[in-house]
């Protein structure tokens, strides 16, 4: 019948799309990675270095960025440099893009990955914190996109937005963070529609990540979550793979993200319940 046949076609399409990735796709590409002093951003910088890209990284901590740049050069980056500063400041976000224009002469990929520090716990009513986090996690992404768009149009390049399951479904204990991640989905999904209407050949890949074993995430949540974190180096490679293949959205790991989200529109309360059941609530109250 038709159903197994369609299943076969879908599985073939899925696996062939995966296999079409070649590290050479990113060789010589000019890439900005934000939030690359630690965590997933740092790992993306190392993968890009091995693939022979030109890398411009940014974060606040200069000493860490210096070390990441050194390592990128050892790993084979075509070039590697950094700009340090805070994404609370829109002018700094624009400055990073300007630096790509002057030092790399253009841009092929803009990877927006940084996140400001927030708390893990019940929403404390601090509106100022929500505003500050929106500036770091959302408005700086918008500002960098606007500044980089002329270069990305020219190169027919890519925008990669690192988001979270918490940006697709309501998660408890990360209210301000979730708000900023949902905002990214709204902005970039709308923008993608306009690019399609206007035949602008700049891809937008929204990355929906589950729990990843970065130091900050493990410190904040490992004790409270019943799920094991996935490895950051593999996560970083999956993001680059999805970006190079110009995917619309990227889910990592698939089983912990895409599959539960299939419930969202049909059984939202069941999904809410399943999300809540992944927390050790007794530990949160004590902490
Ligand atoms: P990390 O905390 O390890 O890294 C965050 C990066 O952002 C660091 O390089 C940090 O450097 C930088 N940063 C923080 N504040 C600012 C600021 N004000 N201005 C500029 N840069 C700043 O994060 P992860 O690697 O864990 O997360 C990376 C991305 O993945 C984020 O978008 C996150 O939301 C997403 N994600 C992560 C998950 C996880 O479990 N780890 C789960 C789902 C999504 P510095 O302090 O030097 O400025």
Coordinates of C-alpha atoms and ligand atoms in Angstrom, one line a residue:
X1 CA 0.0 0.0 0.0
X2 CA 0.9 3.7 -0.1
X3 CA 1.9 4.1 3.5
X4 CA 5.0 1.9 3.7
X5 CA 6.1 3.3 0.3
X6 CA 5.8 6.9 1.7
X7 CA 7.6 5.8 4.8
X8 CA 10.4 4.4 2.7
X9 CA 10.6 7.6 0.6
X10 CA 10.8 9.8 3.8
X11 CA 13.4 7.6 5.4
X12 CA 15.5 7.6 2.2
X13 CA 15.1 11.4 2.0
X14 CA 16.1 11.9 5.6
X15 CA 19.2 9.7 5.4
X16 CA 20.3 11.0 2.0
X17 CA 20.0 14.6 3.3
X18 CA 22.3 13.6 6.3
X19 CA 24.8 11.9 4.0
X20 CA 25.1 14.8 1.6
X21 CA 27.1 16.7 4.2
X22 CA 30.8 17.0 3.5
X23 CA 33.2 18.9 5.7
X24 CA 34.6 20.5 2.5
X25 CA 31.3 22.5 2.3
X26 CA 32.7 24.7 5.0
X27 CA 36.2 24.9 3.8
X28 CA 37.3 28.5 3.2
X29 CA 33.9 29.9 4.4
X30 CA 33.9 33.1 6.5
X31 CA 32.0 32.4 9.7
X32 CA 31.1 34.4 12.8
X33 CA 30.4 32.3 15.9
X34 CA 29.0 34.2 18.9
X35 CA 29.3 32.8 22.5
X36 CA 32.4 30.8 21.4
X37 CA 34.5 31.2 24.6
X38 CA 33.0 28.1 26.1
X39 CA 30.4 25.4 25.6
X40 CA 28.7 24.6 22.2
X41 CA 30.1 27.7 20.6
X42 CA 33.7 26.8 21.4
X43 CA 33.1 23.3 20.0
X44 CA 31.7 24.7 16.8
X45 CA 34.8 26.9 16.4
X46 CA 37.0 23.8 16.7
X47 CA 34.9 21.8 14.1
X48 CA 35.1 24.8 11.7
X49 CA 38.8 25.0 12.3
X50 CA 39.2 21.3 11.3
X51 CA 37.2 22.0 8.2
X52 CA 39.4 24.9 7.2
X53 CA 37.0 27.9 7.7
X54 CA 37.9 31.5 8.4
X55 CA 36.6 32.0 11.9
X56 CA 35.6 35.2 13.8
X57 CA 34.6 34.4 17.4
X58 CA 33.1 36.6 20.1
X59 CA 32.1 36.6 23.8
X60 CA 33.0 38.8 26.8
X61 CA 36.1 36.9 28.3
X62 CA 39.1 37.9 26.3
X63 CA 41.5 35.4 27.9
X64 CA 39.3 32.4 26.9
X65 CA 38.8 33.7 23.4
X66 CA 42.5 34.0 22.9
X67 CA 42.9 30.3 23.9
X68 CA 40.1 29.2 21.6
X69 CA 41.7 31.2 18.7
X70 CA 45.1 29.6 19.4
X71 CA 43.6 26.1 19.3
X72 CA 41.6 26.9 16.1
X73 CA 44.9 27.8 14.4
X74 CA 46.5 24.6 15.6
X75 CA 43.5 22.6 14.2
X76 CA 43.9 24.1 10.7
X77 CA 41.6 27.1 10.5
X78 CA 42.2 29.2 7.4
X79 CA 42.3 32.1 9.8
X80 CA 41.0 32.8 13.3
X81 CA 40.4 36.0 15.2
X82 CA 38.2 37.3 18.0
X83 CA 36.4 40.4 19.2
X84 CA 35.5 40.7 22.9
X85 CA 32.6 42.6 24.3
X86 CA 29.1 42.3 25.6
X87 CA 26.0 41.6 23.6
X88 CA 24.0 43.8 26.0
X89 CA 25.2 46.6 23.8
X90 CA 23.6 46.7 20.3
X91 CA 26.5 48.8 19.0
X92 CA 28.9 46.0 20.0
X93 CA 26.8 43.4 18.1
X94 CA 27.0 45.6 15.0
X95 CA 30.8 46.2 15.5
X96 CA 31.4 42.4 15.4
X97 CA 29.8 42.2 12.0
X98 CA 31.8 45.2 10.8
X99 CA 34.9 43.4 11.9
X100 CA 34.0 40.5 9.6
X101 CA 33.6 42.9 6.7
X102 CA 37.0 44.6 7.3
X103 CA 39.0 41.6 8.1
X104 CA 37.4 38.8 6.1
X105 CA 36.0 40.9 3.2
X106 CA 32.5 39.3 3.6
X107 CA 30.5 36.7 5.4
X108 CA 29.1 33.3 4.5
X109 CA 27.7 32.1 7.8
X110 CA 26.4 34.0 10.9
X111 CA 26.1 31.6 13.9
X112 CA 24.1 33.2 16.7
X113 CA 24.7 31.1 19.8
X114 CA 25.5 33.3 22.9
X115 CA 23.2 33.5 25.9
X116 CA 23.2 35.8 28.9
X117 CA 23.2 34.3 32.4
X118 CA 19.8 33.7 34.0
X119 CA 18.6 31.8 37.0
X120 CA 17.1 28.3 37.3
X121 CA 14.1 28.4 39.5
X122 CA 10.5 29.9 39.9
X123 CA 10.0 33.2 38.1
X124 CA 11.0 35.9 40.6
X125 CA 9.0 38.7 39.0
X126 CA 12.1 40.7 38.1
X127 CA 11.0 42.6 34.9
X128 CA 14.4 44.3 34.6
X129 CA 16.1 40.9 34.2
X130 CA 13.6 39.8 31.5
X131 CA 14.4 43.0 29.6
X132 CA 18.2 42.6 30.0
X133 CA 18.0 39.0 28.8
X134 CA 15.9 40.0 25.8
X135 CA 18.6 42.4 24.9
X136 CA 21.3 39.8 25.1
X137 CA 19.5 36.7 23.8
X138 CA 17.2 38.3 21.3
X139 CA 17.8 41.9 20.3
X140 CA 21.5 41.4 19.6
X141 CA 20.6 38.5 17.3
X142 CA 18.3 40.8 15.4
X143 CA 20.9 43.6 15.3
X144 CA 23.6 41.2 14.0
X145 CA 21.3 39.8 11.4
X146 CA 20.3 43.3 10.1
X147 CA 24.0 44.3 9.9
X148 CA 25.1 41.1 8.3
X149 CA 22.3 40.8 5.7
X150 CA 24.0 42.8 2.9
X151 CA 27.1 40.5 3.1
X152 CA 24.9 37.3 3.4
X153 CA 22.8 38.3 0.4
X154 CA 26.0 38.7 -1.6
X155 CA 27.4 35.3 -0.6
X156 CA 24.0 33.6 -0.6
X157 CA 25.0 32.6 2.9
X158 CA 23.3 31.3 6.1
X159 CA 22.0 32.4 9.5
X160 CA 22.1 29.9 12.2
X161 CA 20.0 30.5 15.4
X162 CA 20.8 28.4 18.4
X163 CA 17.6 27.8 20.3
X164 CA 16.2 25.2 22.7
X165 CA 13.3 22.9 23.5
X166 CA 12.5 25.7 25.9
X167 CA 11.8 27.9 22.9
X168 CA 9.2 25.6 21.5
X169 CA 7.3 24.4 24.5
X170 CA 6.7 25.9 28.0
X171 CA 9.5 24.7 30.4
X172 CA 9.2 25.5 34.1
X173 CA 12.1 27.3 36.0
X174 CA 13.5 29.1 33.0
X175 CA 10.7 31.7 32.3
X176 CA 12.9 34.7 31.2
X177 CA 15.1 32.4 29.1
X178 CA 12.2 30.6 27.5
X179 CA 10.6 34.0 26.6
X180 CA 13.8 35.0 24.7
X181 CA 14.0 31.7 22.8
X182 CA 10.3 31.8 21.8
X183 CA 11.0 35.4 20.5
X184 CA 13.8 34.1 18.3
X185 CA 11.4 31.5 16.7
X186 CA 8.8 34.3 15.9
X187 CA 11.4 36.7 14.5
X188 CA 13.4 34.2 12.4
X189 CA 10.4 32.1 11.2
X190 CA 8.7 35.2 9.9
X191 CA 11.8 36.5 8.3
X192 CA 12.3 33.2 6.6
X193 CA 8.9 33.6 5.0
X194 CA 9.8 37.0 3.7
X195 CA 13.1 35.8 2.3
X196 CA 11.2 33.1 0.4
X197 CA 8.6 35.6 -0.9
X198 CA 11.4 37.9 -2.0
X199 CA 13.6 35.1 -3.4
X200 CA 16.4 36.1 -1.0
X201 CA 18.7 33.1 -1.0
X202 CA 19.9 33.3 2.7
X203 CA 19.1 30.2 4.7
X204 CA 17.9 30.4 8.3
X205 CA 18.4 27.3 10.4
X206 CA 16.7 27.3 13.8
X207 CA 18.4 24.8 16.1
X208 CA 16.2 23.1 18.8
X209 CA 18.5 21.6 21.4
X210 CA 17.8 19.3 24.3
X211 CA 20.0 19.2 27.4
X212 CA 23.7 19.4 26.4
X213 CA 26.7 18.7 28.7
X214 CA 28.2 22.2 28.7
X215 CA 29.6 23.4 32.1
X216 CA 27.0 26.1 32.6
X217 CA 24.0 23.8 31.8
X218 CA 25.2 21.0 33.9
X219 CA 25.9 23.3 36.8
X220 CA 22.4 24.8 36.6
X221 CA 20.3 21.8 35.9
X222 CA 22.0 18.4 36.1
X223 CA 20.9 17.8 39.7
X224 CA 17.3 18.6 38.9
X225 CA 16.8 16.9 35.6
X226 CA 16.1 13.2 35.1
X227 CA 17.6 13.3 31.6
X228 CA 21.3 12.7 30.8
X229 CA 23.0 15.5 28.9
X230 CA 24.1 14.9 25.3
X231 CA 27.8 15.6 24.3
X232 CA 28.5 19.2 23.2
X233 CA 31.1 18.3 20.5
X234 CA 28.5 16.1 18.7
X235 CA 25.8 18.7 19.2
X236 CA 28.2 21.4 17.6
X237 CA 28.8 19.1 14.6
X238 CA 25.1 18.5 14.1
X239 CA 24.4 22.2 14.1
X240 CA 27.1 22.8 11.4
X241 CA 25.8 19.9 9.4
X242 CA 22.2 21.3 9.5
X243 CA 23.6 24.8 8.6
X244 CA 25.7 23.6 5.7
X245 CA 22.6 21.6 4.3
X246 CA 20.6 24.8 4.7
X247 CA 18.0 23.0 6.8
X248 CA 15.0 25.0 8.1
X249 CA 15.2 23.6 11.6
X250 CA 17.6 21.3 13.3
X251 CA 16.7 19.0 16.2
X252 CA 19.4 17.5 18.6
X253 CA 19.0 15.0 19.9
X254 CA 16.1 14.0 17.6
X255 CA 14.5 11.6 20.0
X256 CA 14.5 14.1 22.9
X257 CA 13.3 17.0 20.9
X258 CA 11.5 16.4 17.6
X259 CA 9.5 13.4 18.7
X260 CA 8.0 14.9 21.9
X261 CA 7.2 18.1 19.9
X262 CA 5.0 16.0 17.6
X263 CA 2.6 15.9 20.6
X264 CA 2.5 19.7 20.9
X265 CA -0.4 20.5 18.6
X266 CA -2.5 17.5 19.4
X267 CA -1.9 16.7 23.0
X268 CA -0.4 19.8 24.6
X269 CA -1.4 18.9 28.1
X270 CA 0.2 15.5 27.8
X271 CA 3.4 17.1 26.6
X272 CA 3.3 19.6 29.5
X273 CA 2.9 16.7 31.9
X274 CA 5.8 14.8 30.3
X275 CA 8.0 17.9 30.5
X276 CA 7.2 18.4 34.2
X277 CA 7.8 14.7 34.9
X278 CA 11.5 15.2 33.9
X279 CA 12.3 17.3 36.9
X280 CA 13.1 16.3 40.5
X281 CA 10.8 18.9 42.0
X282 CA 11.8 18.0 45.6
X283 CA 15.4 19.0 45.0
X284 CA 14.3 22.4 43.5
X285 CA 12.4 23.3 46.6
X286 CA 15.4 22.5 48.8
X287 CA 17.9 24.3 46.6
Ligands
LIG1 P1 27.6 28.5 27.7 O1 27.1 29.1 28.9 O2 28.6 27.4 27.8 O3 28.2 29.6 26.7 C1 27.6 30.9 26.6 C2 28.5 31.8 25.8 O4 27.8 33.1 25.7 C3 29.8 32.0 26.4 O5 30.8 32.0 25.4 C4 29.7 33.3 27.1 O6 31.0 33.8 27.2 C5 28.8 34.0 26.1 N1 28.1 35.1 26.8 C6 27.4 35.1 27.9 N2 26.9 36.3 28.2 C7 27.3 37.1 27.2 C8 27.1 38.5 26.9 N3 26.4 39.3 27.8 N4 27.6 39.0 25.8 C9 28.3 38.2 24.9 N5 28.5 36.9 25.1 C10 28.0 36.4 26.3 O7 26.3 28.1 26.8 P2 26.0 26.7 26.0 O8 27.1 26.3 25.2 O9 25.4 25.7 27.0 O10 24.8 27.2 25.1 C11 25.0 27.7 23.8 C12 23.6 27.9 23.1 O11 22.9 26.6 23.2 C13 22.7 28.9 23.8 O12 22.0 29.7 22.9 C14 21.8 28.0 24.7 O13 20.6 28.7 24.9 C15 21.6 26.8 23.7 N6 21.2 25.7 24.4 C16 22.0 25.0 25.3 C17 21.5 23.9 26.0 C18 22.4 23.2 27.0 O14 21.8 22.3 27.7 N7 23.6 23.5 27.1 C19 20.1 23.4 25.8 C20 19.4 24.1 24.8 C21 19.9 25.2 24.2 P3 31.4 35.0 28.2 O15 30.9 34.6 29.5 O16 32.9 35.0 28.1 O17 30.8 36.3 27.7

